[in-house]
mmCIF file of C-alpha atoms and ligand atoms in Angstrom:
data_model
loop_
_atom_site.group_PDB
_atom_site.id
_atom_site.type_symbol
_atom_site.label_atom_id
_atom_site.label_comp_id
_atom_site.label_asym_id
_atom_site.label_seq_id
_atom_site.Cartn_x
_atom_site.Cartn_y
_atom_site.Cartn_z
ATOM 1 C CA MET A 1 96.403 -30.252 -7.587
ATOM 2 C CA SER A 2 93.675 -27.673 -7.692
ATOM 3 C CA ASP A 3 90.058 -28.759 -7.403
ATOM 4 C CA GLU A 4 88.985 -26.040 -9.805
ATOM 5 C CA PRO A 5 87.493 -27.434 -13.011
ATOM 6 C CA LEU A 6 89.790 -27.906 -15.983
ATOM 7 C CA VAL A 7 87.721 -26.951 -19.022
ATOM 8 C CA LEU A 8 88.359 -26.773 -22.752
ATOM 9 C CA GLY A 9 86.277 -24.182 -24.609
ATOM 10 C CA ILE A 10 85.504 -24.079 -28.334
ATOM 11 C CA GLU A 11 84.440 -20.927 -30.164
ATOM 12 C CA THR A 12 83.319 -20.918 -33.819
ATOM 13 C CA SER A 13 80.545 -18.318 -33.994
ATOM 14 C CA CYS A 14 82.169 -16.226 -36.712
ATOM 15 C CA ASP A 15 85.562 -16.385 -38.455
ATOM 16 C CA GLU A 16 87.803 -17.331 -35.539
ATOM 17 C CA THR A 17 88.349 -20.962 -34.591
ATOM 18 C CA GLY A 18 89.179 -20.490 -30.917
ATOM 19 C CA VAL A 19 90.175 -23.186 -28.458
ATOM 20 C CA GLY A 20 91.009 -22.197 -24.903
ATOM 21 C CA ILE A 21 91.815 -24.171 -21.784
ATOM 22 C CA VAL A 22 91.317 -22.797 -18.286
ATOM 23 C CA ARG A 23 91.468 -24.113 -14.772
ATOM 24 C CA GLY A 24 88.914 -22.102 -12.823
ATOM 25 C CA HIS A 25 90.037 -18.498 -13.319
ATOM 26 C CA THR A 26 93.465 -19.398 -14.655
ATOM 27 C CA LEU A 27 94.191 -19.259 -18.375
ATOM 28 C CA LEU A 28 96.312 -22.197 -19.552
ATOM 29 C CA ALA A 29 95.963 -21.974 -23.338
ATOM 30 C CA ASP A 30 94.414 -19.663 -25.909
ATOM 31 C CA ALA A 31 94.797 -21.000 -29.451
ATOM 32 C CA VAL A 32 93.105 -19.111 -32.286
ATOM 33 C CA ALA A 33 93.091 -19.838 -36.026
ATOM 34 C CA SER A 34 91.448 -17.096 -38.062
ATOM 35 C CA SER A 35 90.006 -17.276 -41.567
ATOM 36 C CA VAL A 36 89.837 -13.463 -41.755
ATOM 37 C CA ASP A 37 92.240 -13.275 -44.702
ATOM 38 C CA GLU A 38 89.990 -15.544 -46.754
ATOM 39 C CA HIS A 39 87.052 -13.130 -46.254
ATOM 40 C CA ALA A 40 88.926 -9.867 -46.773
ATOM 41 C CA ARG A 41 88.484 -9.761 -50.541
ATOM 42 C CA TYR A 42 84.704 -10.144 -50.141
ATOM 43 C CA GLY A 43 84.556 -7.225 -47.693
ATOM 44 C CA GLY A 44 82.845 -9.293 -45.016
ATOM 45 C CA VAL A 45 82.603 -12.758 -43.516
ATOM 46 C CA VAL A 46 81.300 -15.365 -45.994
ATOM 47 C CA PRO A 47 79.509 -17.983 -43.865
ATOM 48 C CA GLU A 48 80.338 -20.982 -46.060
ATOM 49 C CA ILE A 49 84.026 -20.097 -46.119
ATOM 50 C CA ALA A 50 84.016 -19.642 -42.342
ATOM 51 C CA SER A 51 82.383 -23.050 -41.780
ATOM 52 C CA ARG A 52 84.851 -24.811 -44.037
ATOM 53 C CA ALA A 53 87.786 -23.097 -42.355
ATOM 54 C CA HIS A 54 86.495 -24.120 -38.910
ATOM 55 C CA LEU A 55 86.270 -27.700 -40.076
ATOM 56 C CA GLU A 56 89.864 -27.666 -41.276
ATOM 57 C CA ALA A 57 91.242 -25.830 -38.256
ATOM 58 C CA MET A 58 89.280 -27.553 -35.497
ATOM 59 C CA VAL A 59 91.344 -30.626 -34.611
ATOM 60 C CA PRO A 60 94.766 -28.975 -35.097
ATOM 61 C CA THR A 61 93.671 -26.027 -32.942
ATOM 62 C CA ILE A 62 92.425 -28.329 -30.175
ATOM 63 C CA GLU A 63 95.715 -30.196 -30.283
ATOM 64 C CA ARG A 64 97.685 -26.961 -30.185
ATOM 65 C CA ALA A 65 95.717 -25.793 -27.128
ATOM 66 C CA LEU A 66 96.240 -29.071 -25.253
ATOM 67 C CA LYS A 67 99.960 -28.894 -25.975
ATOM 68 C CA GLU A 68 100.174 -25.247 -24.904
ATOM 69 C CA ALA A 69 98.364 -26.030 -21.641
ATOM 70 C CA GLY A 70 100.465 -29.148 -21.070
ATOM 71 C CA VAL A 71 97.419 -31.290 -20.360
ATOM 72 C CA ALA A 72 96.068 -34.472 -21.904
ATOM 73 C CA ALA A 73 92.503 -34.581 -23.219
ATOM 74 C CA GLY A 74 91.724 -37.211 -20.583
ATOM 75 C CA ASP A 75 92.608 -34.724 -17.795
ATOM 76 C CA LEU A 76 89.796 -32.366 -18.783
ATOM 77 C CA ASP A 77 86.790 -32.083 -16.460
ATOM 78 C CA GLY A 78 84.448 -30.663 -19.079
ATOM 79 C CA ILE A 79 83.987 -29.283 -22.601
ATOM 80 C CA ALA A 80 82.343 -25.928 -23.256
ATOM 81 C CA VAL A 81 81.243 -24.605 -26.622
ATOM 82 C CA THR A 82 79.562 -21.507 -28.020
ATOM 83 C CA ALA A 83 75.967 -22.601 -28.725
ATOM 84 C CA GLY A 84 75.033 -19.130 -30.070
ATOM 85 C CA PRO A 85 74.495 -16.472 -31.169
ATOM 86 C CA GLY A 86 76.492 -16.486 -34.401
ATOM 87 C CA LEU A 87 76.547 -17.856 -37.929
ATOM 88 C CA ALA A 88 74.507 -21.069 -37.940
ATOM 89 C CA GLY A 89 76.851 -23.177 -40.066
ATOM 90 C CA ALA A 90 79.932 -21.932 -38.225
ATOM 91 C CA LEU A 91 78.391 -22.648 -34.817
ATOM 92 C CA LEU A 92 77.468 -26.162 -35.944
ATOM 93 C CA VAL A 93 81.096 -27.095 -36.556
ATOM 94 C CA GLY A 94 82.105 -26.131 -33.031
ATOM 95 C CA VAL A 95 79.058 -27.740 -31.449
ATOM 96 C CA ALA A 96 79.634 -30.995 -33.355
ATOM 97 C CA ALA A 97 83.303 -31.052 -32.344
ATOM 98 C CA ALA A 98 82.456 -30.361 -28.704
ATOM 99 C CA LYS A 99 79.897 -33.155 -28.690
ATOM 100 C CA ALA A 100 82.405 -35.581 -30.180
ATOM 101 C CA TYR A 101 85.067 -34.748 -27.583
ATOM 102 C CA ALA A 102 82.572 -34.777 -24.695
ATOM 103 C CA TYR A 103 81.141 -38.107 -25.802
ATOM 104 C CA GLY A 104 84.489 -39.666 -26.601
ATOM 105 C CA LEU A 105 86.045 -38.557 -23.311
ATOM 106 C CA GLY A 106 82.913 -39.165 -21.234
ATOM 107 C CA LYS A 107 82.955 -35.573 -19.935
ATOM 108 C CA PRO A 108 80.089 -33.116 -19.410
ATOM 109 C CA LEU A 109 79.241 -30.711 -22.219
ATOM 110 C CA TYR A 110 78.258 -27.053 -21.670
ATOM 111 C CA GLY A 111 76.670 -25.152 -24.545
ATOM 112 C CA VAL A 112 77.135 -21.524 -23.541
ATOM 113 C CA ASN A 113 76.242 -18.051 -24.756
ATOM 114 C CA HIS A 114 78.890 -16.207 -26.760
ATOM 115 C CA LEU A 115 77.896 -12.844 -25.263
ATOM 116 C CA ALA A 116 78.052 -13.961 -21.625
ATOM 117 C CA SER A 117 81.443 -15.516 -22.476
ATOM 118 C CA HIS A 118 82.729 -12.087 -23.612
ATOM 119 C CA VAL A 119 81.938 -10.847 -20.084
ATOM 120 C CA CYS A 120 83.068 -13.902 -18.120
ATOM 121 C CA VAL A 121 86.521 -13.909 -19.749
ATOM 122 C CA ASP A 122 87.552 -10.979 -17.577
ATOM 123 C CA GLN A 123 87.797 -13.398 -14.651
ATOM 124 C CA LEU A 124 90.941 -14.748 -16.304
ATOM 125 C CA GLU A 125 92.486 -11.297 -16.181
ATOM 126 C CA HIS A 126 91.033 -9.552 -13.123
ATOM 127 C CA GLY A 127 89.687 -12.341 -10.922
ATOM 128 C CA PRO A 128 86.098 -13.043 -9.860
ATOM 129 C CA LEU A 129 83.466 -10.767 -11.402
ATOM 130 C CA PRO A 130 81.603 -8.494 -9.006
ATOM 131 C CA GLU A 131 77.975 -9.461 -8.467
ATOM 132 C CA PRO A 132 76.139 -7.845 -10.042
ATOM 133 C CA THR A 133 78.495 -7.033 -12.924
ATOM 134 C CA MET A 134 77.714 -4.036 -15.117
ATOM 135 C CA ALA A 135 78.960 -4.866 -18.600
ATOM 136 C CA LEU A 136 79.142 -2.899 -21.806
ATOM 137 C CA LEU A 137 79.202 -5.562 -24.500
ATOM 138 C CA VAL A 138 80.399 -4.296 -27.863
ATOM 139 C CA SER A 139 81.009 -6.761 -30.688
ATOM 140 C CA GLY A 140 80.382 -7.095 -34.403
ATOM 141 C CA GLY A 141 76.709 -7.893 -33.896
ATOM 142 C CA HIS A 142 75.870 -6.481 -30.461
ATOM 143 C CA SER A 143 76.078 -3.279 -28.463
ATOM 144 C CA SER A 144 74.389 -3.823 -25.130
ATOM 145 C CA LEU A 145 74.431 -2.736 -21.536
ATOM 146 C CA LEU A 146 74.016 -5.764 -19.323
ATOM 147 C CA LEU A 147 73.493 -6.110 -15.614
ATOM 148 C CA ALA A 148 74.482 -9.601 -14.526
ATOM 149 C CA PRO A 149 73.806 -10.695 -10.940
ATOM 150 C CA ASP A 150 75.244 -14.097 -11.927
ATOM 151 C CA ILE A 151 77.033 -14.498 -15.272
ATOM 152 C CA THR A 152 76.186 -18.223 -15.385
ATOM 153 C CA SER A 153 72.445 -17.803 -14.982
ATOM 154 C CA ASP A 154 71.150 -14.258 -14.735
ATOM 155 C CA VAL A 155 71.974 -11.625 -17.364
ATOM 156 C CA ARG A 156 69.608 -8.667 -17.707
ATOM 157 C CA PRO A 157 69.791 -6.330 -20.709
ATOM 158 C CA LEU A 158 69.310 -2.673 -19.740
ATOM 159 C CA GLY A 159 69.599 -1.440 -23.308
ATOM 160 C CA ALA A 160 70.917 -2.389 -26.726
ATOM 161 C CA THR A 161 71.472 -1.009 -30.184
ATOM 162 C CA ILE A 162 68.297 -0.309 -32.114
ATOM 163 C CA ASP A 163 70.121 -0.598 -35.462
ATOM 164 C CA ASP A 164 73.833 -1.126 -36.198
ATOM 165 C CA ALA A 165 76.156 -2.555 -33.576
ATOM 166 C CA ALA A 166 79.298 -0.578 -32.752
ATOM 167 C CA GLY A 167 81.566 -3.103 -34.497
ATOM 168 C CA GLU A 168 79.333 -3.094 -37.539
ATOM 169 C CA ALA A 169 79.628 0.706 -37.714
ATOM 170 C CA PHE A 170 83.439 0.417 -37.597
ATOM 171 C CA ASP A 171 83.334 -2.139 -40.401
ATOM 172 C CA LYS A 172 80.997 -0.056 -42.581
ATOM 173 C CA VAL A 173 82.880 3.205 -42.083
ATOM 174 C CA ALA A 174 86.129 1.423 -42.955
ATOM 175 C CA ARG A 175 84.521 0.273 -46.186
ATOM 176 C CA VAL A 176 83.441 3.844 -47.015
ATOM 177 C CA LEU A 177 87.018 4.981 -46.406
ATOM 178 C CA GLY A 178 88.400 2.120 -48.496
ATOM 179 C CA LEU A 179 90.336 0.697 -45.552
ATOM 180 C CA GLY A 180 89.328 -2.953 -45.977
ATOM 181 C CA PHE A 181 87.933 -5.559 -43.626
ATOM 182 C CA PRO A 182 87.662 -5.928 -40.660
ATOM 183 C CA GLY A 183 87.303 -2.228 -40.027
ATOM 184 C CA GLY A 184 87.834 -1.906 -36.284
ATOM 185 C CA PRO A 185 91.576 -2.528 -36.059
ATOM 186 C CA VAL A 186 92.434 -0.408 -39.120
ATOM 187 C CA ILE A 187 90.297 2.548 -38.002
ATOM 188 C CA ASP A 188 91.889 2.287 -34.568
ATOM 189 C CA ARG A 189 95.321 2.479 -36.223
ATOM 190 C CA ARG A 190 94.592 5.273 -38.689
ATOM 191 C CA ALA A 191 92.786 7.338 -36.044
ATOM 192 C CA ARG A 192 96.018 7.683 -34.081
ATOM 193 C CA GLU A 193 97.332 10.148 -36.686
ATOM 194 C CA GLY A 194 94.033 12.012 -36.894
ATOM 195 C CA ASP A 195 92.297 14.794 -34.998
ATOM 196 C CA PRO A 196 89.231 13.503 -33.095
ATOM 197 C CA ASP A 197 87.786 17.039 -33.050
ATOM 198 C CA ALA A 198 88.254 17.656 -36.778
ATOM 199 C CA ILE A 199 84.625 16.827 -37.621
ATOM 200 C CA ARG A 200 81.719 16.848 -35.186
ATOM 201 C CA PHE A 201 79.755 13.729 -36.099
ATOM 202 C CA PRO A 202 76.328 13.135 -34.486
ATOM 203 C CA ARG A 203 75.974 11.310 -31.152
ATOM 204 C CA GLY A 204 72.908 9.105 -31.690
ATOM 205 C CA LEU A 205 70.218 8.734 -29.021
ATOM 206 C CA THR A 206 71.779 11.133 -26.551
ATOM 207 C CA GLY A 207 68.928 13.644 -26.386
ATOM 208 C CA PRO A 208 67.024 14.207 -23.138
ATOM 209 C CA ARG A 209 63.991 12.319 -24.450
ATOM 210 C CA ASP A 210 65.942 9.361 -25.839
ATOM 211 C CA ALA A 211 66.086 5.956 -24.181
ATOM 212 C CA PRO A 212 68.952 6.280 -21.695
ATOM 213 C CA TYR A 213 70.619 2.925 -22.380
ATOM 214 C CA ASP A 214 69.828 2.173 -26.010
ATOM 215 C CA PHE A 215 72.310 2.835 -28.801
ATOM 216 C CA SER A 216 72.010 3.818 -32.443
ATOM 217 C CA PHE A 217 74.970 3.996 -34.818
ATOM 218 C CA SER A 218 73.205 3.924 -38.147
ATOM 219 C CA GLY A 219 72.774 7.730 -38.326
ATOM 220 C CA LEU A 220 76.440 8.215 -37.486
ATOM 221 C CA LYS A 221 77.499 5.784 -40.197
ATOM 222 C CA THR A 222 75.332 7.625 -42.746
ATOM 223 C CA ALA A 223 76.678 10.989 -41.621
ATOM 224 C CA VAL A 224 80.241 9.788 -42.166
ATOM 225 C CA ALA A 225 79.366 8.384 -45.599
ATOM 226 C CA ARG A 226 77.692 11.668 -46.654
ATOM 227 C CA TRP A 227 80.619 13.729 -45.395
ATOM 228 C CA VAL A 228 83.094 11.593 -47.337
ATOM 229 C CA GLU A 229 80.932 11.599 -50.490
ATOM 230 C CA ALA A 230 80.623 15.379 -50.386
ATOM 231 C CA ARG A 231 84.415 15.732 -50.242
ATOM 232 C CA ARG A 232 84.854 13.356 -53.141
ATOM 233 C CA ALA A 233 82.128 15.077 -55.188
ATOM 234 C CA ALA A 234 83.896 18.398 -54.649
ATOM 235 C CA GLY A 235 87.126 16.795 -55.883
ATOM 236 C CA GLU A 236 88.792 17.376 -52.514
ATOM 237 C CA PRO A 237 91.007 14.810 -50.803
ATOM 238 C CA VAL A 238 89.457 12.851 -47.925
ATOM 239 C CA PRO A 239 91.401 13.311 -44.675
ATOM 240 C CA VAL A 240 91.152 9.630 -43.750
ATOM 241 C CA ALA A 241 92.890 9.856 -40.385
ATOM 242 C CA ASP A 242 90.708 12.783 -39.267
ATOM 243 C CA VAL A 243 87.502 11.052 -40.376
ATOM 244 C CA ALA A 244 88.549 7.833 -38.613
ATOM 245 C CA ALA A 245 89.452 9.689 -35.413
ATOM 246 C CA SER A 246 86.291 11.810 -35.425
ATOM 247 C CA PHE A 247 84.056 8.807 -36.096
ATOM 248 C CA GLN A 248 85.787 6.751 -33.411
ATOM 249 C CA GLU A 249 85.408 9.645 -30.978
ATOM 250 C CA ALA A 250 81.637 9.789 -31.582
ATOM 251 C CA VAL A 251 81.225 6.030 -30.989
ATOM 252 C CA THR A 252 83.352 5.890 -27.858
ATOM 253 C CA ASP A 253 81.807 9.074 -26.445
ATOM 254 C CA VAL A 254 78.286 7.619 -26.606
ATOM 255 C CA LEU A 255 79.296 4.144 -25.382
ATOM 256 C CA THR A 256 81.184 5.387 -22.332
ATOM 257 C CA ARG A 257 78.676 8.088 -21.452
ATOM 258 C CA LYS A 258 75.739 5.684 -21.385
ATOM 259 C CA ALA A 259 77.654 2.934 -19.614
ATOM 260 C CA ILE A 260 78.760 5.252 -16.824
ATOM 261 C CA ARG A 261 75.245 6.636 -16.478
ATOM 262 C CA ALA A 262 73.983 3.052 -16.018
ATOM 263 C CA CYS A 263 76.639 2.306 -13.382
ATOM 264 C CA LYS A 264 75.589 5.364 -11.397
ATOM 265 C CA ALA A 265 71.871 4.610 -11.711
ATOM 266 C CA GLU A 266 72.345 1.001 -10.621
ATOM 267 C CA GLY A 267 74.751 1.882 -7.827
ATOM 268 C CA VAL A 268 77.602 -0.358 -9.018
ATOM 269 C CA ASP A 269 81.214 0.661 -8.442
ATOM 270 C CA HIS A 270 82.798 -0.752 -11.595
ATOM 271 C CA LEU A 271 82.342 -1.091 -15.340
ATOM 272 C CA MET A 272 83.284 -4.147 -17.378
ATOM 273 C CA ILE A 273 83.749 -3.794 -21.158
ATOM 274 C CA GLY A 274 83.810 -6.866 -23.396
ATOM 275 C CA GLY A 275 83.606 -7.900 -27.068
ATOM 276 C CA GLY A 276 85.789 -7.150 -30.080
ATOM 277 C CA VAL A 277 85.294 -3.378 -29.965
ATOM 278 C CA ALA A 278 86.642 -3.391 -26.389
ATOM 279 C CA ALA A 279 90.037 -3.933 -28.056
ATOM 280 C CA ASN A 280 89.766 -0.343 -29.365
ATOM 281 C CA SER A 281 92.532 1.796 -27.920
ATOM 282 C CA ARG A 282 90.490 5.009 -27.799
ATOM 283 C CA LEU A 283 87.548 3.280 -26.114
ATOM 284 C CA ARG A 284 89.903 1.860 -23.496
ATOM 285 C CA ALA A 285 91.583 5.208 -22.839
ATOM 286 C CA MET A 286 88.350 7.187 -22.707
ATOM 287 C CA ALA A 287 86.694 4.610 -20.437
ATOM 288 C CA GLU A 288 89.710 4.686 -18.134
ATOM 289 C CA GLU A 289 89.550 8.463 -17.873
ATOM 290 C CA ARG A 290 85.793 8.733 -17.435
ATOM 291 C CA CYS A 291 85.582 5.838 -14.966
ATOM 292 C CA ALA A 292 88.322 7.438 -12.879
ATOM 293 C CA ASP A 293 86.409 10.737 -12.887
ATOM 294 C CA ALA A 294 83.242 8.920 -11.829
ATOM 295 C CA GLY A 295 84.999 6.894 -9.117
ATOM 296 C CA LEU A 296 84.421 3.607 -10.947
ATOM 297 C CA THR A 297 86.836 0.721 -11.383
ATOM 298 C CA LEU A 298 87.255 -0.223 -15.033
ATOM 299 C CA ARG A 299 87.613 -3.891 -15.969
ATOM 300 C CA VAL A 300 88.622 -4.549 -19.584
ATOM 301 C CA PRO A 301 90.431 -7.732 -20.598
ATOM 302 C CA ARG A 302 93.596 -7.424 -22.679
ATOM 303 C CA PRO A 303 92.796 -6.975 -26.395
ATOM 304 C CA LYS A 304 93.428 -10.599 -27.350
ATOM 305 C CA LEU A 305 90.784 -11.734 -24.859
ATOM 306 C CA CYS A 306 88.293 -9.111 -26.146
ATOM 307 C CA THR A 307 88.133 -10.382 -29.734
ATOM 308 C CA ASP A 308 86.646 -13.845 -30.245
ATOM 309 C CA ASN A 309 88.596 -16.649 -28.601
ATOM 310 C CA GLY A 310 88.074 -20.037 -26.971
ATOM 311 C CA ALA A 311 89.352 -19.046 -23.540
ATOM 312 C CA MET A 312 86.247 -16.950 -22.941
ATOM 313 C CA VAL A 313 84.042 -19.956 -23.633
ATOM 314 C CA ALA A 314 86.171 -22.152 -21.380
ATOM 315 C CA SER A 315 85.955 -19.538 -18.630
ATOM 316 C CA LEU A 316 82.146 -19.486 -18.691
ATOM 317 C CA GLY A 317 82.063 -23.295 -18.850
ATOM 318 C CA ALA A 318 84.401 -23.513 -15.850
ATOM 319 C CA GLU A 319 82.236 -21.076 -13.910
ATOM 320 C CA MET A 320 79.156 -23.165 -14.721
ATOM 321 C CA MET A 321 80.917 -26.299 -13.485
ATOM 322 C CA ALA A 322 82.181 -24.582 -10.338
ATOM 323 C CA ARG A 323 78.626 -23.437 -9.561
ATOM 324 C CA GLY A 324 77.147 -26.866 -10.177
ATOM 325 C CA ARG A 325 75.070 -25.885 -13.194
ATOM 326 C CA ALA A 326 73.567 -28.821 -15.077
ATOM 327 C CA PRO A 327 75.435 -29.697 -18.268
ATOM 328 C CA SER A 328 73.815 -29.629 -21.711
ATOM 329 C CA ASP A 329 72.820 -32.899 -23.249
ATOM 330 C CA LEU A 330 74.304 -34.268 -26.428
ATOM 331 C CA ALA A 331 71.255 -33.154 -28.437
ATOM 332 C CA LEU A 332 72.381 -29.569 -27.832
ATOM 333 C CA PRO A 333 71.331 -27.421 -30.809
ATOM 334 C CA ALA A 334 73.298 -24.485 -32.193
ATOM 335 C CA ASP A 335 71.101 -21.383 -31.927
ATOM 336 C CA SER A 336 72.171 -18.597 -34.287
ATOM 337 C CA SER A 337 69.935 -16.069 -32.528
ATOM 338 C CA LEU A 338 70.340 -17.205 -28.925
ATOM 339 C CA PRO A 339 69.116 -14.316 -26.729
ATOM 340 C CA VAL A 340 71.608 -12.699 -24.377
ATOM 341 C CA THR A 341 69.463 -13.774 -21.414
ATOM 342 C CA HIS A 342 70.086 -17.460 -22.181
ATOM 343 C CA THR A 343 73.508 -17.958 -20.636
ATOM 344 C CA HIS A 344 73.466 -21.668 -21.276
ATOM 345 C CA VAL A 345 71.552 -24.066 -23.522
ATOM 346 C CA PRO A 346 70.515 -27.257 -21.760
ATOM 347 C CA GLY A 347 69.733 -29.259 -24.907
ATOM 348 C CA ASN A 348 66.586 -30.969 -26.113
ATOM 349 C CA GLY A 349 64.420 -32.576 -23.525
ATOM 350 C CA HIS A 350 66.727 -32.456 -20.502
ATOM 351 C CA GLY A 351 68.065 -29.976 -18.040
ATOM 352 C CA HIS A 352 65.165 -27.509 -18.209
ATOM 353 C CA GLY A 353 64.994 -25.182 -15.291
ATOM 354 C CA HIS A 354 68.622 -25.687 -14.303
ATOM 355 C CA GLY A 355 70.916 -22.749 -14.158
ATOM 356 C CA HIS A 356 68.500 -20.253 -15.666
ATOM 357 C CA GLY A 357 67.451 -17.046 -14.068
ATOM 358 C CA HIS A 358 64.843 -16.139 -16.647
ATOM 359 C CA ASP A 359 61.349 -17.248 -17.390
ATOM 360 C CA HIS A 360 61.436 -17.821 -21.133
ATOM 361 C CA ASP A 361 59.752 -20.762 -22.723
ATOM 362 C CA HIS A 362 62.666 -23.014 -23.520
ATOM 363 C CA ASP A 363 60.835 -25.531 -25.626
ATOM 364 C CA HIS A 364 59.719 -22.740 -27.873
ATOM 365 C CA GLU A 365 63.218 -21.246 -28.081
ATOM 366 C CA LEU A 366 64.808 -24.571 -28.847
ATOM 367 C CA SER A 367 62.375 -25.628 -31.515
ATOM 368 C CA ARG A 368 62.697 -22.227 -33.144
ATOM 369 C CA ALA A 369 66.466 -22.551 -32.940
ATOM 370 C CA ASN A 370 66.412 -25.734 -34.942
ATOM 371 C CA LEU A 371 64.629 -23.937 -37.736
ATOM 372 C CA SER A 372 66.827 -20.866 -37.869
ATOM 373 C CA GLU A 373 68.242 -19.874 -41.212
ATOM 374 C CA PRO A 374 71.921 -20.380 -41.967
ATOM 375 C CA GLY A 375 73.706 -17.076 -41.784
ATOM 376 C CA GLU A 376 71.053 -15.524 -39.587
ATOM 377 C CA GLY A 377 72.400 -13.520 -36.700
ATOM 378 C CA THR A 378 75.951 -12.656 -35.873
ATOM 379 C CA ALA A 379 77.718 -12.580 -32.607
HETATM 380 O O1 LIG B 401 83.555 -9.937 -30.562
HETATM 381 P P1 LIG B 401 84.103 -9.957 -31.930
HETATM 382 O O2 LIG B 401 85.545 -10.376 -32.114
HETATM 383 O O3 LIG B 401 83.219 -10.855 -32.866
HETATM 384 C C1 LIG B 401 81.832 -10.844 -32.709
HETATM 385 O O4 LIG B 401 81.362 -11.488 -31.756
HETATM 386 O O5 LIG B 401 81.201 -10.101 -33.495
HETATM 387 O O6 LIG B 401 83.885 -8.495 -32.540
HETATM 388 C C2 LIG B 401 84.221 -8.224 -33.863
HETATM 389 C C3 LIG B 401 84.082 -6.742 -34.086
HETATM 390 C C4 LIG B 401 84.320 -6.342 -35.538
HETATM 391 O O7 LIG B 401 83.274 -5.492 -35.944
HETATM 392 C C5 LIG B 401 85.647 -5.602 -35.493
HETATM 393 O O8 LIG B 401 85.761 -4.582 -36.470
HETATM 394 C C6 LIG B 401 85.606 -5.026 -34.094
HETATM 395 O O9 LIG B 401 85.045 -6.036 -33.300
HETATM 396 N N1 LIG B 401 86.956 -4.694 -33.590
HETATM 397 C C7 LIG B 401 87.327 -3.449 -33.281
HETATM 398 C C8 LIG B 401 88.698 -3.510 -32.928
HETATM 399 N N2 LIG B 401 89.097 -4.819 -33.027
HETATM 400 C C9 LIG B 401 88.000 -5.526 -33.433
HETATM 401 N N3 LIG B 401 86.641 -2.295 -33.299
HETATM 402 C C10 LIG B 401 87.307 -1.181 -32.960
HETATM 403 N N4 LIG B 401 88.615 -1.150 -32.626
HETATM 404 C C11 LIG B 401 89.348 -2.287 -32.590
HETATM 405 N N5 LIG B 401 90.636 -2.249 -32.255
HETATM 406 ZN ZN1 LIG B 402 82.315 -11.979 -30.182
#
């Protein structure tokens, strides 16, 4: 038997009910139930529908994961759960379930950060993360460059989006093109038949005076919308595949360029890419090419581990256990706007100062968290 921790991870920050089981760096189960079809007709995730779907899917998904892993609940060494960021009501369902299992089984509970989990998951695919890890984190709510000396306790943002996240831009452009929701996968698909050089869309924040590691995709999104509207107004057909490919090219060009610049400046020899947008086939291909040219090793998990899942949460929980980080207490709050620097939430009243490489005022963060609005923040 291995002495690596056997951890079950629960993810409910958005519309995926994810339950994963890992032993150390080994993936044993990755069960996901998605409510995406229930949101499609609204053109976006409806928080109340997501929460209800999590509630219905939670126990069956946990049972499916245990069966897939071939372990009994009593064998688990710990329970990890996404404490934030994400939709408040959705997070609450996962946090409540994790507390119930941890309490019922008498096992430690780890409330972890969704964003750090998107990075940590790569350990299941490519082994231990380098320290520091340079990560480009691109999801529905975040586009950030992170330097993480220790993914369980020390994550430093080098830059982030100043407006729309990359995934958000994919979703909005898909809506403009009438391609439905979520936009990322369908744009990825349609772009394959298009010409990425057909239209030269703007590359935001890439001027010599612009912040080197911040991103902006709002201008690009508007440029695409104007271009499409102009075609429609002129009564001309919209070349959907070309627009999708040209838009996707602009996003991936900026993301990879800035990420590689950061790797060089920080003297790291690799680039990790995580989050739902890391499933994008063009981003993966372009990153592969540009990293090879720059002499960098690219680490991107397989697409299923890039989009939201429970295995990523389990992997960060297992790493916390392996490194002896203090667990959260059972008063753990869900924090819809948990900052990326807070890899782990200790809970109310206990565990302060354990496993944190930052100097934020926790009491302030936690009391604010309890007051956060439902629906505020997305992962
Ligand atoms: O990480 P994630 O699954 O959930 C959040 O934490 O937000 O990311 C979701 C985002 C959505 O905006 C979705 O459109 C985008 O990831 N996405 C993609 C692809 N698959 C998912 N974007 C581009 N290409 C894809 N293949
Ligand atoms: Zn995510």
